[in-house]
Amino acid sequence: MKLLILFVTVFGLIACSGQSYDSELAQKDQWQALGLNDGESGRLVRSQSELEQLHSLTDQSVAQYQLGYQRGIEDFCLPYKTYKHGKKGQQYTGQCLNTANERLAVEGWEVGYKEYVAGQDLLWLNNE
């Protein structure tokens, strides 16, 4: 029970700190950095209303966010990285649509995820 409480507390703190960092970037008009961070972490692109919740926007703010996001998601979707995401058990949710390496990125993800599933199956069989 103590472990569960600790886990919930730590997870809550991490979630809150991520949101405050996003807000801080937006308030400092560092929209490109926010977009880059979102893309590199594999987050789906934020809508304009989601961005407005962080701070007031201009057309330039949205353009800067989108530029940063495109750079970040292209990095996230490099095939060797998507393989690693899949191997860690992360499921693909469309992050790499319309990126330069989309087909290879998805294939890498699928290969990594199949290896993850096979490893989980072995763990399950060994515990029986």
C-alpha positions as a LaTeX table, in Angstrom:
\begin{tabular}{lrrr}
\hline
Residue & $x$ (\AA) & $y$ (\AA) & $z$ (\AA) \\
\hline
Met1 & 0.00 & 0.00 & 0.00 \\
Lys2 & 2.85 & 2.39 & 0.81 \\
Leu3 & 4.39 & 1.62 & $-2.57$ \\
Leu4 & 1.13 & 2.48 & $-4.31$ \\
Ile5 & 0.88 & 5.82 & $-2.48$ \\
Leu6 & 4.49 & 6.61 & $-3.35$ \\
Phe7 & 3.90 & 5.75 & $-7.00$ \\
Val8 & 0.79 & 7.94 & $-7.24$ \\
Thr9 & 2.58 & 10.84 & $-5.55$ \\
Val10 & 5.64 & 10.63 & $-7.80$ \\
Phe11 & 3.50 & 10.31 & $-10.93$ \\
Gly12 & 1.46 & 13.34 & $-9.88$ \\
Leu13 & 4.57 & 15.43 & $-9.32$ \\
Ile14 & 5.99 & 14.44 & $-12.70$ \\
Ala15 & 2.73 & 15.30 & $-14.43$ \\
Cys16 & 2.55 & 18.68 & $-12.71$ \\
Ser17 & 6.17 & 19.56 & $-13.46$ \\
Gly18 & 5.69 & 18.77 & $-17.16$ \\
Gln19 & 2.70 & 21.08 & $-17.36$ \\
Ser20 & 4.49 & 23.92 & $-15.57$ \\
Tyr21 & 7.50 & 23.57 & $-17.89$ \\
Asp22 & 5.16 & 23.80 & $-20.91$ \\
Ser23 & 3.47 & 26.86 & $-19.42$ \\
Glu24 & 6.84 & 28.43 & $-18.67$ \\
Leu25 & 7.99 & 28.00 & $-22.27$ \\
Ala26 & 4.73 & 29.47 & $-23.56$ \\
Gln27 & 4.86 & 32.45 & $-21.20$ \\
Lys28 & 8.40 & 33.19 & $-22.34$ \\
Asp29 & 7.18 & 33.02 & $-25.98$ \\
Gln30 & 9.43 & 30.05 & $-26.62$ \\
Trp31 & 6.86 & 28.37 & $-28.84$ \\
Gln32 & 9.42 & 26.70 & $-31.07$ \\
Ala33 & 11.07 & 25.08 & $-28.04$ \\
Leu34 & 7.67 & 23.88 & $-26.83$ \\
Gly35 & 6.93 & 22.38 & $-30.24$ \\
Leu36 & 10.34 & 20.75 & $-30.38$ \\
Asn37 & 9.84 & 19.28 & $-26.92$ \\
Asp38 & 6.38 & 17.94 & $-27.86$ \\
Gly39 & 7.67 & 16.41 & $-31.07$ \\
Glu40 & 10.77 & 14.85 & $-29.55$ \\
Ser41 & 8.63 & 13.24 & $-26.84$ \\
Gly42 & 6.22 & 11.79 & $-29.40$ \\
Arg43 & 3.27 & 13.82 & $-28.22$ \\
Leu44 & 0.60 & 14.43 & $-30.84$ \\
Val45 & 0.58 & 18.01 & $-32.08$ \\
Arg46 & $-1.37$ & 20.39 & $-29.86$ \\
Ser47 & $-4.42$ & 22.14 & $-31.22$ \\
Gln48 & $-4.64$ & 25.92 & $-31.22$ \\
Ser49 & $-7.05$ & 25.79 & $-28.27$ \\
Glu50 & $-4.59$ & 23.64 & $-26.30$ \\
Leu51 & $-1.86$ & 26.17 & $-27.01$ \\
Glu52 & $-4.11$ & 29.05 & $-25.97$ \\
Gln53 & $-4.64$ & 27.39 & $-22.59$ \\
Leu54 & $-0.91$ & 27.78 & $-21.98$ \\
His55 & $-0.64$ & 31.44 & $-23.02$ \\
Ser56 & $-2.12$ & 33.96 & $-25.44$ \\
Leu57 & $-1.21$ & 33.32 & $-29.07$ \\
Thr58 & $-0.31$ & 35.20 & $-32.19$ \\
Asp59 & $-0.13$ & 33.79 & $-35.72$ \\
Gln60 & 3.64 & 33.84 & $-35.34$ \\
Ser61 & 3.39 & 31.83 & $-32.08$ \\
Val62 & 1.45 & 29.07 & $-33.83$ \\
Ala63 & 3.87 & 29.04 & $-36.77$ \\
Gln64 & 6.85 & 28.82 & $-34.41$ \\
Tyr65 & 5.23 & 25.98 & $-32.46$ \\
Gln66 & 4.51 & 24.07 & $-35.67$ \\
Leu67 & 8.06 & 24.57 & $-36.93$ \\
Gly68 & 9.52 & 23.26 & $-33.67$ \\
Tyr69 & 7.05 & 20.38 & $-33.58$ \\
Gln70 & 7.92 & 19.30 & $-37.12$ \\
Arg71 & 11.63 & 19.23 & $-36.28$ \\
Gly72 & 10.97 & 17.31 & $-33.07$ \\
Ile73 & 8.64 & 14.72 & $-34.57$ \\
Glu74 & 11.05 & 14.08 & $-37.46$ \\
Asp75 & 13.69 & 13.28 & $-34.84$ \\
Phe76 & 11.28 & 11.12 & $-32.82$ \\
Cys77 & 10.33 & 9.19 & $-35.97$ \\
Leu78 & 13.81 & 8.18 & $-37.05$ \\
Pro79 & 13.50 & 4.42 & $-37.71$ \\
Tyr80 & 16.14 & 3.37 & $-35.19$ \\
Lys81 & 14.38 & 5.41 & $-32.52$ \\
Thr82 & 10.92 & 4.04 & $-33.34$ \\
Tyr83 & 12.35 & 0.54 & $-33.05$ \\
Lys84 & 13.50 & 1.42 & $-29.53$ \\
His85 & 10.07 & 2.86 & $-28.67$ \\
Gly86 & 8.43 & $-0.38$ & $-29.79$ \\
Lys87 & 10.95 & $-2.53$ & $-27.95$ \\
Lys88 & 10.08 & $-0.66$ & $-24.73$ \\
Gly89 & 6.43 & $-1.61$ & $-25.23$ \\
Gln90 & 5.19 & 1.78 & $-26.36$ \\
Gln91 & 2.36 & 1.40 & $-28.85$ \\
Tyr92 & 2.31 & 3.40 & $-32.06$ \\
Thr93 & $-0.53$ & 5.93 & $-32.12$ \\
Gly94 & 0.08 & 7.71 & $-35.41$ \\
Gln95 & 2.82 & 10.10 & $-34.34$ \\
Cys96 & 4.83 & 9.54 & $-37.54$ \\
Leu97 & 2.08 & 10.24 & $-40.09$ \\
Asn98 & 3.34 & 12.49 & $-42.88$ \\
Thr99 & 6.95 & 12.48 & $-41.71$ \\
Ala100 & 9.90 & 11.95 & $-44.05$ \\
Asn101 & 10.52 & 8.38 & $-42.85$ \\
Glu102 & 6.93 & 7.38 & $-42.10$ \\
Arg103 & 6.98 & 3.90 & $-43.65$ \\
Leu104 & 10.35 & 2.94 & $-42.19$ \\
Ala105 & 9.46 & 4.45 & $-38.83$ \\
Val106 & 6.28 & 2.40 & $-38.54$ \\
Glu107 & 8.06 & $-0.75$ & $-39.69$ \\
Gly108 & 10.80 & $-0.20$ & $-37.10$ \\
Trp109 & 8.18 & 0.34 & $-34.42$ \\
Glu110 & 6.37 & $-2.87$ & $-35.39$ \\
Val111 & 9.58 & $-4.92$ & $-35.27$ \\
Gly112 & 10.49 & $-3.52$ & $-31.87$ \\
Tyr113 & 6.99 & $-4.04$ & $-30.50$ \\
Lys114 & 6.92 & $-7.66$ & $-31.72$ \\
Glu115 & 10.17 & $-8.25$ & $-29.84$ \\
Tyr116 & 8.65 & $-6.66$ & $-26.74$ \\
Val117 & 5.57 & $-8.90$ & $-26.95$ \\
Ala118 & 7.73 & $-11.99$ & $-27.47$ \\
Gly119 & 9.75 & $-11.07$ & $-24.39$ \\
Gln120 & 6.59 & $-10.59$ & $-22.34$ \\
Asp121 & 5.32 & $-13.98$ & $-23.51$ \\
Leu122 & 8.56 & $-15.61$ & $-22.36$ \\
Leu123 & 8.28 & $-13.94$ & $-18.97$ \\
Trp124 & 4.71 & $-15.17$ & $-18.64$ \\
Leu125 & 5.66 & $-18.73$ & $-19.64$ \\
Asn126 & 8.60 & $-18.78$ & $-17.22$ \\
Asn127 & 6.33 & $-17.70$ & $-14.35$ \\
Glu128 & 3.85 & $-20.53$ & $-14.83$ \\
\hline
\end{tabular}
